[in-house]
Coordinates of C-alpha atoms and ligand atoms in Angstrom, one line a residue:
X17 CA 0.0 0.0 0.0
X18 CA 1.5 3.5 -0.8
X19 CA 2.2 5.6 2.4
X20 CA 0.8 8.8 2.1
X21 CA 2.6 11.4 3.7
X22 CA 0.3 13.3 6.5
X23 CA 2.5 16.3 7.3
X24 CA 5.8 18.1 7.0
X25 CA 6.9 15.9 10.2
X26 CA 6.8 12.6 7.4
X27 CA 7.4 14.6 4.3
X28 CA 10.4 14.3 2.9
X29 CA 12.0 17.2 1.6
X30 CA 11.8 18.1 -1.7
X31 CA 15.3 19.3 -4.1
X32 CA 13.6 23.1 -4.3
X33 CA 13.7 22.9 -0.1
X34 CA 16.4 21.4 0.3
X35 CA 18.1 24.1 -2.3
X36 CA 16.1 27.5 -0.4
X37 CA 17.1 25.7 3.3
X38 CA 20.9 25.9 1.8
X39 CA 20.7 29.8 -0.2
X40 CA 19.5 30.5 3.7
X41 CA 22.7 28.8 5.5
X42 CA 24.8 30.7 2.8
X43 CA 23.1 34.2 3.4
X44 CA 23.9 33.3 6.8
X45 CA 27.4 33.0 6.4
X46 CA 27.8 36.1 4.1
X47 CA 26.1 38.3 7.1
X48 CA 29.0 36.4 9.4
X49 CA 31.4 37.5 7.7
X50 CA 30.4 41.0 6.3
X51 CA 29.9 41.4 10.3
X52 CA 33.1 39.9 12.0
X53 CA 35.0 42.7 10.7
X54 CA 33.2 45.5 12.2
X55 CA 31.6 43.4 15.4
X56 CA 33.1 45.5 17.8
X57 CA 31.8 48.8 16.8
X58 CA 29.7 50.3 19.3
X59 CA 26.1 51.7 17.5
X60 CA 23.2 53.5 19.6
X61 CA 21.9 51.7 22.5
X62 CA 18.1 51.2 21.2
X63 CA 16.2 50.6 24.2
X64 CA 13.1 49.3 23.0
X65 CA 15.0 46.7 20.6
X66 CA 14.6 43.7 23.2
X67 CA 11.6 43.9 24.4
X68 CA 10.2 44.4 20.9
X69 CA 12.4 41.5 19.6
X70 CA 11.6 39.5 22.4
X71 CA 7.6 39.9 22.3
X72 CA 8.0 39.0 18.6
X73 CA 9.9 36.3 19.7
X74 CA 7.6 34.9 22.1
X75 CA 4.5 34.7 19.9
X76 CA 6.3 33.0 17.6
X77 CA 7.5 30.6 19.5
X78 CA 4.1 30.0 20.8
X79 CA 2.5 29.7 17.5
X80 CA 5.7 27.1 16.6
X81 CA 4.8 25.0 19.4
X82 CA 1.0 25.3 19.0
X83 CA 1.5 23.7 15.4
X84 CA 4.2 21.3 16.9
X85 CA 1.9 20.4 19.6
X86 CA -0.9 19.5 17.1
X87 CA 1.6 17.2 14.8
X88 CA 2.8 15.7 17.9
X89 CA -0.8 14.6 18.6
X90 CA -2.0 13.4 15.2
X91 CA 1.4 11.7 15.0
X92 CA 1.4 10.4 18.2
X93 CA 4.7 11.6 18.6
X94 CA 6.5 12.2 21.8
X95 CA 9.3 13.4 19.9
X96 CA 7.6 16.1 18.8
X97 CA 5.7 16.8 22.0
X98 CA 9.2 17.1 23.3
X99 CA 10.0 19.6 20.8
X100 CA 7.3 21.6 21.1
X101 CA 7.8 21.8 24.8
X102 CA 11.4 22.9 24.5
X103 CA 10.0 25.6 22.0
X104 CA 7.5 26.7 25.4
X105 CA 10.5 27.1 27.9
X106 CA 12.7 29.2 25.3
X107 CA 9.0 31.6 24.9
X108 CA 8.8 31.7 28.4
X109 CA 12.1 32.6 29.2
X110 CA 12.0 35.6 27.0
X111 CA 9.5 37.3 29.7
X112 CA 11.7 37.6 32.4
X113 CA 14.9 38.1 29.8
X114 CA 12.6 41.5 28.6
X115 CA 11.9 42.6 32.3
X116 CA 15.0 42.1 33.7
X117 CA 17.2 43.3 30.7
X118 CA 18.8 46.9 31.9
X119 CA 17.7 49.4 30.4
X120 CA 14.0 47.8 29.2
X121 CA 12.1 48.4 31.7
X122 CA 13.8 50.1 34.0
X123 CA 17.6 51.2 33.9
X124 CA 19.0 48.4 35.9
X125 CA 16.4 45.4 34.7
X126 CA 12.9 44.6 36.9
X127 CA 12.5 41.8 39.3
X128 CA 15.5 43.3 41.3
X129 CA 17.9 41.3 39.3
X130 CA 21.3 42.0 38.6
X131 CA 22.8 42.6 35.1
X132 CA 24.1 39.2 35.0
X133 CA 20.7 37.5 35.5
X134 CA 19.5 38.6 31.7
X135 CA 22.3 36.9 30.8
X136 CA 21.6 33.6 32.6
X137 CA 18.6 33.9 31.3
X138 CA 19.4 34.2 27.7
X139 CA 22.5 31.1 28.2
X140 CA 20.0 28.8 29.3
X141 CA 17.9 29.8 26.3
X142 CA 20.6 29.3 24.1
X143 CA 21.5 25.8 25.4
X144 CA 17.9 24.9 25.6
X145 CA 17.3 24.9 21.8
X146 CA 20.0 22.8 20.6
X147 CA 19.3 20.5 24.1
X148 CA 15.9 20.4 22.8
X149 CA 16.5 19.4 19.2
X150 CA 19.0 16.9 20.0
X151 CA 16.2 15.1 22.6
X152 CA 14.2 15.6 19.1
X153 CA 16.4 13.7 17.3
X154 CA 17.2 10.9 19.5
X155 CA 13.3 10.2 20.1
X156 CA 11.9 10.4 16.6
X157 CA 15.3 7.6 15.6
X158 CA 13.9 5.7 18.4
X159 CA 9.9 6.2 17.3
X160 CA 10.8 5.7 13.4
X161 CA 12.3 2.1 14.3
X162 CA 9.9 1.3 16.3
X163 CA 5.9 -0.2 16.2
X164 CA 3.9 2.2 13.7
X165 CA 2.4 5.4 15.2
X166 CA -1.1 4.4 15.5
X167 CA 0.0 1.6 18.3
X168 CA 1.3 4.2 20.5
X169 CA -0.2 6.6 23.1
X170 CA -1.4 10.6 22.1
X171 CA 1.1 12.6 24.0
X172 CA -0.3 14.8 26.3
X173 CA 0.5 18.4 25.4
X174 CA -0.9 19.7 28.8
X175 CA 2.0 17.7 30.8
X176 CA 4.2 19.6 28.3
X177 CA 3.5 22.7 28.9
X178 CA 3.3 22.3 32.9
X179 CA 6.1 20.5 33.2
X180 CA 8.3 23.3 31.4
X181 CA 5.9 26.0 33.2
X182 CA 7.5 24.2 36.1
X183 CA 11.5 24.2 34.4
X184 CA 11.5 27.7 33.7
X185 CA 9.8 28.8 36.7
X186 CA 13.5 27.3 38.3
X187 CA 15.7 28.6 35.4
X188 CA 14.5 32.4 36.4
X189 CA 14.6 32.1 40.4
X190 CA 17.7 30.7 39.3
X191 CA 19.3 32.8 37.4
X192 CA 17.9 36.1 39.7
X193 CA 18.2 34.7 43.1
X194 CA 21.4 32.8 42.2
X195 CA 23.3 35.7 40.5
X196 CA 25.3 36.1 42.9
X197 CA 26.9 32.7 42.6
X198 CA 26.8 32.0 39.2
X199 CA 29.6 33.2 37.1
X200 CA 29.0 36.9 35.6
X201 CA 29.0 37.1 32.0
X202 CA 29.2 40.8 32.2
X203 CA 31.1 43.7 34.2
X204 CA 28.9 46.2 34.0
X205 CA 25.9 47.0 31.6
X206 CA 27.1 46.6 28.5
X207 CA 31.0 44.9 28.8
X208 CA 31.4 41.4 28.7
X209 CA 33.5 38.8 31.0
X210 CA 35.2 37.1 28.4
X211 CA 36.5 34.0 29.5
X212 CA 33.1 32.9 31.0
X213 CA 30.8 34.2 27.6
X214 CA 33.7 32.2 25.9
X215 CA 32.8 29.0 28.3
X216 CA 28.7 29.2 27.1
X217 CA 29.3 30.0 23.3
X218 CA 31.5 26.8 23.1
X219 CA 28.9 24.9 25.3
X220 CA 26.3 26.1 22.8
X221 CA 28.4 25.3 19.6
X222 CA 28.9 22.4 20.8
X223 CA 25.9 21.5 21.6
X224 CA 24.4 23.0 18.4
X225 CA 26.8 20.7 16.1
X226 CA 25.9 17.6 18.5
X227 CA 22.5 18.4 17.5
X228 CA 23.2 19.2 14.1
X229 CA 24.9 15.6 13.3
X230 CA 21.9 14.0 14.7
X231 CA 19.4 15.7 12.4
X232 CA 22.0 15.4 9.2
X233 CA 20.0 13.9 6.4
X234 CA 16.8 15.3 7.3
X235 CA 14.2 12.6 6.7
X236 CA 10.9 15.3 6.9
X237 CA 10.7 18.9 6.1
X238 CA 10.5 20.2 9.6
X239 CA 14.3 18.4 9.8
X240 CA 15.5 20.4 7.5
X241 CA 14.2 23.8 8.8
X242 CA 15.4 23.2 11.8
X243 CA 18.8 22.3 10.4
X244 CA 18.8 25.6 8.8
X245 CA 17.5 27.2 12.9
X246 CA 20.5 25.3 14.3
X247 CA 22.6 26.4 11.7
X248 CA 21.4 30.5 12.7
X249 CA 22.3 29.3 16.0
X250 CA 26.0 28.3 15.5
X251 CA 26.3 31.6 13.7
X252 CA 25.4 33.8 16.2
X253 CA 27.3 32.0 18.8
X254 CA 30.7 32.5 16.9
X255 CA 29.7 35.9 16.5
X256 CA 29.0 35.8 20.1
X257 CA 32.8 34.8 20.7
X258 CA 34.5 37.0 19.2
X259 CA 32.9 39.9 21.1
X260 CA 30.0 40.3 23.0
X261 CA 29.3 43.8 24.1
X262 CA 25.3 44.6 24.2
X263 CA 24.9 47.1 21.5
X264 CA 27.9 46.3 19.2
X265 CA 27.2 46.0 15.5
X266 CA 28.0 42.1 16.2
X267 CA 25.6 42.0 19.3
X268 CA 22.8 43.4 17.4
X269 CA 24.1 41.3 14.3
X270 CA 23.4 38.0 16.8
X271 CA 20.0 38.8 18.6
X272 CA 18.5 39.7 14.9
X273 CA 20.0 36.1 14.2
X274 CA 17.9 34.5 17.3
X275 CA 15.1 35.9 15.4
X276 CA 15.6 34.9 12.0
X277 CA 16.1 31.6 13.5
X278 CA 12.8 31.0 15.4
X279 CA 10.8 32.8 12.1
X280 CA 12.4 30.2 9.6
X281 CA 10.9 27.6 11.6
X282 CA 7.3 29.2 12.0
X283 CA 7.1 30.0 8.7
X284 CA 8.4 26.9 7.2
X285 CA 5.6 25.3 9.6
X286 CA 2.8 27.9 8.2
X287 CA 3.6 27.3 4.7
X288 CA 4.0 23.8 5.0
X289 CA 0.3 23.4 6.5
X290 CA -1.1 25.7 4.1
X291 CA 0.4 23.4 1.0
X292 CA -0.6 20.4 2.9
X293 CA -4.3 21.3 3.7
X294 CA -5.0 22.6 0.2
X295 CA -3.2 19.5 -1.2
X296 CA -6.1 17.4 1.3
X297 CA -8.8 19.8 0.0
X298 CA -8.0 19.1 -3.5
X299 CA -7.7 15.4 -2.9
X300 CA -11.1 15.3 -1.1
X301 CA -12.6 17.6 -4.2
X302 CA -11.4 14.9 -6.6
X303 CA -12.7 11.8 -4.5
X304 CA -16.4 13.5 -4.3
X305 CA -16.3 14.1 -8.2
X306 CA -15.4 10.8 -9.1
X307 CA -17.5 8.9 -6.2
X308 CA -20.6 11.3 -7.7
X309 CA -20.0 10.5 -11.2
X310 CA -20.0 6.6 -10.8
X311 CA -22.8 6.7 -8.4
X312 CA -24.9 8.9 -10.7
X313 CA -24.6 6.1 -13.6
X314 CA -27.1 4.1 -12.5
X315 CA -29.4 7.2 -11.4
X316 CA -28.7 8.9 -15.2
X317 CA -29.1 5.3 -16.8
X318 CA -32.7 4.4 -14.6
X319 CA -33.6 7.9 -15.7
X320 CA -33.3 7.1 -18.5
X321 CA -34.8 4.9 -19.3
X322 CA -38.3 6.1 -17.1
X323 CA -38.3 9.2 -19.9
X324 CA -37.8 6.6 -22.9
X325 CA -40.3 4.3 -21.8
X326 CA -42.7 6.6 -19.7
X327 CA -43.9 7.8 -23.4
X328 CA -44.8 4.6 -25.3
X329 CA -46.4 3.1 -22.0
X330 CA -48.7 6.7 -21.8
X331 CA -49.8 5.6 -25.6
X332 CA -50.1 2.3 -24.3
X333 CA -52.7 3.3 -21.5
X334 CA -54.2 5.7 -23.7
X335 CA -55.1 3.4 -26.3
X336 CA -55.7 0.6 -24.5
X337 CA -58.8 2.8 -22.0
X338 CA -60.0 4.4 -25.8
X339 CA -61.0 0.4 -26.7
X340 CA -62.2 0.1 -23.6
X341 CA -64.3 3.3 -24.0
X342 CA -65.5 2.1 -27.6
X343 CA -66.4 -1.4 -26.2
X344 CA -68.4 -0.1 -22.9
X345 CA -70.6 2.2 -24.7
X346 CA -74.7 1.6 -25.4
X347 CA -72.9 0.9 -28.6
X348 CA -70.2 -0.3 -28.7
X349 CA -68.4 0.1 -32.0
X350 CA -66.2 -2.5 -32.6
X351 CA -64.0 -1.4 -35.5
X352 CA -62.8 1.6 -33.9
X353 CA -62.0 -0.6 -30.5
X354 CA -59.9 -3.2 -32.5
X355 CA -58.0 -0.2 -34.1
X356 CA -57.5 1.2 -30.3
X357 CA -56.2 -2.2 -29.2
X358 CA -54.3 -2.6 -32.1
X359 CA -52.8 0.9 -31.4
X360 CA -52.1 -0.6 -27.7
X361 CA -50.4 -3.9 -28.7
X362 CA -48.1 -1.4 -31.1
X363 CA -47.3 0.8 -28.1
X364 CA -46.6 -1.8 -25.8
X365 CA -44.4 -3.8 -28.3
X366 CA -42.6 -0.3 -28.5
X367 CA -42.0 -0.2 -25.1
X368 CA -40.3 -3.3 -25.1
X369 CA -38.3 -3.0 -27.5
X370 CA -36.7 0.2 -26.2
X371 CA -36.4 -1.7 -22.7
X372 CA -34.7 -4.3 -24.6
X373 CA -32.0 -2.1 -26.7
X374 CA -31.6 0.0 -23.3
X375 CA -30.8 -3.4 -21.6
X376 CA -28.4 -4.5 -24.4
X377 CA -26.9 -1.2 -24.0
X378 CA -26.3 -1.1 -20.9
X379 CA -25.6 -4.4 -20.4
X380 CA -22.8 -4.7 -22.5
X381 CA -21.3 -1.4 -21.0
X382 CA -17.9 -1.0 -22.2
X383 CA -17.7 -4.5 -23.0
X384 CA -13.7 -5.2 -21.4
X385 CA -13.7 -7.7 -19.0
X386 CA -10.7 -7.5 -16.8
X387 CA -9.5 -9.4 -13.5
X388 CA -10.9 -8.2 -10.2
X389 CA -10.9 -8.8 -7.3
X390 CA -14.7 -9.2 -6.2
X391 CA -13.2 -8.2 -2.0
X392 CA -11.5 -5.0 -3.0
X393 CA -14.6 -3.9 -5.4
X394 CA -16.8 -4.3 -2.5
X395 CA -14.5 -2.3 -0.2
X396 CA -13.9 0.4 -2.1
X397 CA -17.8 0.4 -3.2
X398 CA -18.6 0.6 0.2
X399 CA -16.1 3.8 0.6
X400 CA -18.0 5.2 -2.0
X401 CA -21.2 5.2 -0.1
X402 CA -19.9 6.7 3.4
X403 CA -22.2 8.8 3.6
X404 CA -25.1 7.3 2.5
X405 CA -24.4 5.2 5.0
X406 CA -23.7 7.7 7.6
X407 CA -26.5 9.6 7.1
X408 CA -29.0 6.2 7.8
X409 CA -26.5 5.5 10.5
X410 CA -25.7 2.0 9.0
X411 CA -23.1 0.0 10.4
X412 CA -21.2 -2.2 7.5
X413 CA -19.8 -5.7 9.2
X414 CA -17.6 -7.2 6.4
X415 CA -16.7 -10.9 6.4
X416 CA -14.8 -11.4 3.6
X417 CA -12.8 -14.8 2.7
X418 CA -9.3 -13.8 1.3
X419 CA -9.0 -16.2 -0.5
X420 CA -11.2 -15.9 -2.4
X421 CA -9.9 -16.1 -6.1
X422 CA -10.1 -12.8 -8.7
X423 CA -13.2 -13.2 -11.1
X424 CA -12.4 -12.3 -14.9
X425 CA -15.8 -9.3 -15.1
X426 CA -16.7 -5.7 -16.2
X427 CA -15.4 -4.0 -13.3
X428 CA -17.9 -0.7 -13.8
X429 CA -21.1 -3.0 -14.7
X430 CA -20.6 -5.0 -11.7
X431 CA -19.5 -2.4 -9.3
X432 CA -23.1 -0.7 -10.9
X433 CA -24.7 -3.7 -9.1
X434 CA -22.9 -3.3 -5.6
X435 CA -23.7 0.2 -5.6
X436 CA -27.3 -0.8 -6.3
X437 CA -27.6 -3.5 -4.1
X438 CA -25.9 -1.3 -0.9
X439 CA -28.3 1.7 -1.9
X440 CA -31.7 -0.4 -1.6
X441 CA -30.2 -2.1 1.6
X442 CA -29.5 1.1 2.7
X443 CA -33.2 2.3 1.9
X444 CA -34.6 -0.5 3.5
X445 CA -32.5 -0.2 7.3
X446 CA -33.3 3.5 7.0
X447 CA -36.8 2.9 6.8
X448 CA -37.0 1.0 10.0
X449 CA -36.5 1.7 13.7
X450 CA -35.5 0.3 16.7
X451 CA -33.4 -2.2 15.4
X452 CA -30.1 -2.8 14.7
X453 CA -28.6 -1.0 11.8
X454 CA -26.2 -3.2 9.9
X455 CA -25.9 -4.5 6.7
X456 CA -23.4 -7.9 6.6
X457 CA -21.2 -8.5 3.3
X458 CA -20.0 -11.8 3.4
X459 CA -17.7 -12.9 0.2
X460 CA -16.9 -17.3 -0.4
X461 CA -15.5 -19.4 -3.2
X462 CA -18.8 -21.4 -4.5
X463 CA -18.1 -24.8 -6.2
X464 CA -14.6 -24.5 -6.8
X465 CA -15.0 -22.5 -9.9
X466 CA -17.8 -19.8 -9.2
X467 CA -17.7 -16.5 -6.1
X468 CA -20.2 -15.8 -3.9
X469 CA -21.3 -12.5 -2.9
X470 CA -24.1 -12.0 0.1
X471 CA -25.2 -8.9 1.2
X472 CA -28.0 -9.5 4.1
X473 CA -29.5 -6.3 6.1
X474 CA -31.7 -5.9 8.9
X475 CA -34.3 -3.3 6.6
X476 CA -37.9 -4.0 6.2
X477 CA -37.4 -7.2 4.2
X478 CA -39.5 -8.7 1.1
X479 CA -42.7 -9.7 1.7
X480 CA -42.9 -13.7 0.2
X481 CA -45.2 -13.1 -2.5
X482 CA -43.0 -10.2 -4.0
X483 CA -39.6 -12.3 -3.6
X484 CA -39.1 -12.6 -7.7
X485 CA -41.6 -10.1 -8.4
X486 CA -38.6 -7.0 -7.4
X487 CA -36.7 -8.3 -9.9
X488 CA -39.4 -7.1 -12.6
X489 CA -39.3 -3.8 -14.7
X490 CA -41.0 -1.4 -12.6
X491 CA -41.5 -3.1 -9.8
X492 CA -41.3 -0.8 -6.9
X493 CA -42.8 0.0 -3.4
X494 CA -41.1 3.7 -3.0
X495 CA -42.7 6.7 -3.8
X496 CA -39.6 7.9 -6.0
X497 CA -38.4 4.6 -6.8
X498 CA -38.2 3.6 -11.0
X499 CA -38.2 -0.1 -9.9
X500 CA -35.5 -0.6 -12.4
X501 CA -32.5 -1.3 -10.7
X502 CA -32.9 -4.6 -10.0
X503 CA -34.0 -5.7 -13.1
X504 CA -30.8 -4.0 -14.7
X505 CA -28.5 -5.8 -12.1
X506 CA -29.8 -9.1 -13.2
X507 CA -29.1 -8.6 -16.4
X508 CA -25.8 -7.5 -15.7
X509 CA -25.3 -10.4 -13.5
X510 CA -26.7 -12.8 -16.3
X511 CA -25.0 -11.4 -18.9
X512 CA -21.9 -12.1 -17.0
X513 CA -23.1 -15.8 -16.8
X514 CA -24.0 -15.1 -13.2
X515 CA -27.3 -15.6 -11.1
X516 CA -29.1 -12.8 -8.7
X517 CA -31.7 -13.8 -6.3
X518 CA -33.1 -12.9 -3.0
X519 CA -34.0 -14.6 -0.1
X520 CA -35.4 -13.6 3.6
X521 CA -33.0 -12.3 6.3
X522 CA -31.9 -14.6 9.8
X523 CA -33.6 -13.2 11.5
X524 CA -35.2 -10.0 9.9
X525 CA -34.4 -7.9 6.6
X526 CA -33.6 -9.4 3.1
X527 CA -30.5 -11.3 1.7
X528 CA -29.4 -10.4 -1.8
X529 CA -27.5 -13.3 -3.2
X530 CA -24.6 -12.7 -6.3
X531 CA -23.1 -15.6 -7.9
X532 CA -20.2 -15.3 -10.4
X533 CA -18.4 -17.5 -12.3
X534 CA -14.6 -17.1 -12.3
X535 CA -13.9 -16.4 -15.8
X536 CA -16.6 -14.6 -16.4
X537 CA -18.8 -14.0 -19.7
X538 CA -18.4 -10.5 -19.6
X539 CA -18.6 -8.5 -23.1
X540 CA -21.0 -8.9 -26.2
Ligands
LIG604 P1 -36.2 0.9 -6.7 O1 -35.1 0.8 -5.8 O2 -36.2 2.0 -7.7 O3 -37.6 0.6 -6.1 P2 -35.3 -1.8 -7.5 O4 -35.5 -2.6 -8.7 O5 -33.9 -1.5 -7.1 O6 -36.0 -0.4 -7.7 O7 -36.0 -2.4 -6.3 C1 -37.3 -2.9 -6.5 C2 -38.0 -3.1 -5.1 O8 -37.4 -4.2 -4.5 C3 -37.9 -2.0 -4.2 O9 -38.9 -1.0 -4.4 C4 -38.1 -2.7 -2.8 O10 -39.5 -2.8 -2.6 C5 -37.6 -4.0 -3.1 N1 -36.2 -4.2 -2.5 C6 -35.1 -4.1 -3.1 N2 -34.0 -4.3 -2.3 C7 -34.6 -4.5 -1.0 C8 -34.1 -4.7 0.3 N3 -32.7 -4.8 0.5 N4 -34.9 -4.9 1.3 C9 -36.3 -4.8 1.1 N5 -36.8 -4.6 -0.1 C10 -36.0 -4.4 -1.2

């Protein structure tokens, strides 16, 4: 069976992604290098620049973990539950990273934290992503190896998002109560303490290349995005190393890198679930058309043939109550009733004869008999009808022998008479209530050389005297009904040197029987 690919986290990327993902790395590296040479110059100290970068910031990493969150659940995925929680402790570190950054808020930070604790703040931000990916990494290897995701439990986002509610919650009592203890990674304001901002930028390079190595050949499209993130992330931690001051043309070169980062990734997410749902939408446009088209054959055919016929059988009825009328009068005139009778017999013979070239017609179809196999018509007939049988609330119970060999038939003529058969059972359940609602399909070899086709239901069910009668022209008991179909299904079913016949349901309904023979007769 062909794997259909549900999302961006199964999707292989394409040679156009993979190409943009590597133009992105590359404009990367230019804006390294045109950088390092001027990193150290000191430009205006922009106030407002974090906490505007950093509200951006958040809300896109909410809106990445929102759509990670929702993957992870139709995936089942704890890998990316994982990820999308590491993407909800980097957000939520960015609120006290804005209020405490000097010069934000208020000159020295809020939350009565020293200078240093923005920075804690920021390192365990920085460690975190990578971290996170990594832990990405390691459990998806371990989920795609493992039993397919339908077997396995729906992560719960909830514990997620309480448990790194919880994480960062530590991380900023941490890094503002702690600040005292834990290495400074700056002077002052603005100057840096090298050899300790050296110490976190290798942890995070590191890290980030760890990370990297583990993701290398990225097997889904949200790999290689956050390939290109990680790569954004290495970047602005060597421009991190070789200077450092807040408001350098380097430091502002890096925190515009953080963003870039996290925006790749909700982008490539956005776009990626826009392409996916209109590719679904088209997908589902094309199934209704072609379910509508086959299951309006047999409507368009029995419509048909009601307008051919309905005018000869009119002259018919005409004529025939005109010799009545003659013959039933004081005097009855004798010559002009044998004329009308005559006119009648003419009418009716019409009549048959265009039942009869509608039958051939139809009957022979398009004449090419092919292998089939009788199961997988019957499934994918019943898919057809999903909501037909929705809508009567019909449950379909399918006992089908596997075995059972393919039959040599016209594959649209016969699939004509499943879709007629279901559609009556169908009828028949929804006209009943309180009682189960199930029609059984049970499939069998028959004889060794013929198949065996029962479709039983627990509708209304055929009254004893009417048992061969439905199979007439005409014969119907609904008030829209042409009484046609099953007269054009036994047909069908002869002309493919079958049989068609009816029989009570155990313990209510009707049973339709449909016997086949293997190779078939199929075609004029
Ligand atoms: P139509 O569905 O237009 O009436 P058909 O030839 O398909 O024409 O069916 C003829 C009649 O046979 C129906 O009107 C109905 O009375 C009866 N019939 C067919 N299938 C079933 C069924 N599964 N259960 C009960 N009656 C049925």
């Amino acid at each position: 069976m062909p794997h259909d690919h549900l999302g961006l986290f199964d999707t292989p990327p394409n040679r156009r992604q993979i190409r943009l993902g590597l133009a992105m790395v590359g404009g990367l590296l230019v804006a390294f290098f045109l950088i390092l040479p001027v990193n150290d110059i000191r430009l205006r100290e922009i106030q407002v620049f974090i906490p505007v970068l950093d509200a951006v910031m958040f809300v896109d990493e909410l809106i990445i973990a929102t759509l990670l969150y929702a993957q992870a659940r139709v995936f089942r995925s704890r890998a990316l539950n994982i990820l999308a929680s590491g993407y909800v402790f980097a957000a939520l570190l960015l609120l006290p990273h804005a209020l405490t950054f000097p010069g934000a808020f208020a000159p020295d930070g809020l939350l009565g934290a020293s200078a240093n604790a923005t920075a804690w703040l920021a390192a365990f931000r920085r460690i975190a992503f990578p971290l996170g990916i990594a832990l990405y990494a390691h459990l998806k290897r371990a989920e795609t190896s493992a039993k397919p995701g339908i077997a396995r439990p729906i992560p719960s986002a909830a514990f997620g998002v309480y448990s790194v509610l919880a994480l960062a919650g530590a991380a900023t009592i941490l890094a503002i109560v702690g600040a005292d203890v834990l290495p400074p990674f700056f002077a002052n304001r603005t100057e840096p303490v090298s050899a300790n901002l050296f110490a976190i930028n290798a942890l995070t390079i590191v890290l980030s290349i760890v990370a990297m190595a583990m993701l290398w050949r990225p097997g889904s499209v949200l790999d290689l995005w956050l390939l290109v993130a990680l790569s954004c992330w290495l970047i602005q931690s060597l421009l991190n190393l070789t200077g450092g001051a807040r408001y350098s043309v380097g430091w502002y070169g890096l925190v515009s890198m953080m963003l870039v980062s996290s925006l790749i990734v909700m982008l490539a997410l956005m776009a990626e679930s826009n392409r996916l749902h209109a590719r679904l939408a088209l997908t589902m446009a094309a199934r209704n058309r072609e379910r509508d088209a086959r299951l309006m054959s047999m409507d368009a055919v029995t419509g048909a043939i009601a307008h051919e016929v309905g005018q000869p059988l009119t002259g018919t009825i005409a004529s025939a109550m005109a010799g009545l009328s003659w013959l039933t009068r004081e005097r009855p005139d004798r010559e002009r009733a044998i004329k009308a009778l005559h006119d009648a017999i003419d009418s009716g013979n019409r009549t048959t004869a265009v039942i009869k070239s509608i039958r051939a017609m139809f009957a022979k179809g398009t004449g090419t008999a092919t292998e089939i196999s009788l199961n997988d018509l019957v499934r994918e007939t019943a898919a057809f009808l999903d909501r037909e049988l929705a809508g009567e609330n019909v449950a379909l119970e399918f006992t089908l022998d596997e075995a059972l060999p393919p039959i040599l038939a016209d594959r649209i003529q016969i699939q004509r008479v499943l879709v007629n058969l279901f559609t009556n059972a169908i009828d028949s359940v929804g006209a009943t209530r309180g009682r189960p609602r199930r029609i059984a399909i049970r499939s069998a070899p028959l004889n060794g050389q013929d198949v065996l086709l029962e479709i039983s239901d627990t509708g209304i069910g055929i009254a004893p005297e009417e048992m061969t009668r439905i199979f007439e022209p005409f014969f119907t008991t609904k008030g829209t009904g042409t009484g046609l179909g099953l007269s054009l299904c036994r047909t069908i079913v002869e002309e493919h040197g079958g049989r068609l016949w009816a029989s009570p349901g155990e313990p209510m309904g009707a049973t339709f029987h449909l016997q086949l023979p293997r190779g078939g007769r199929a075609g004029p």
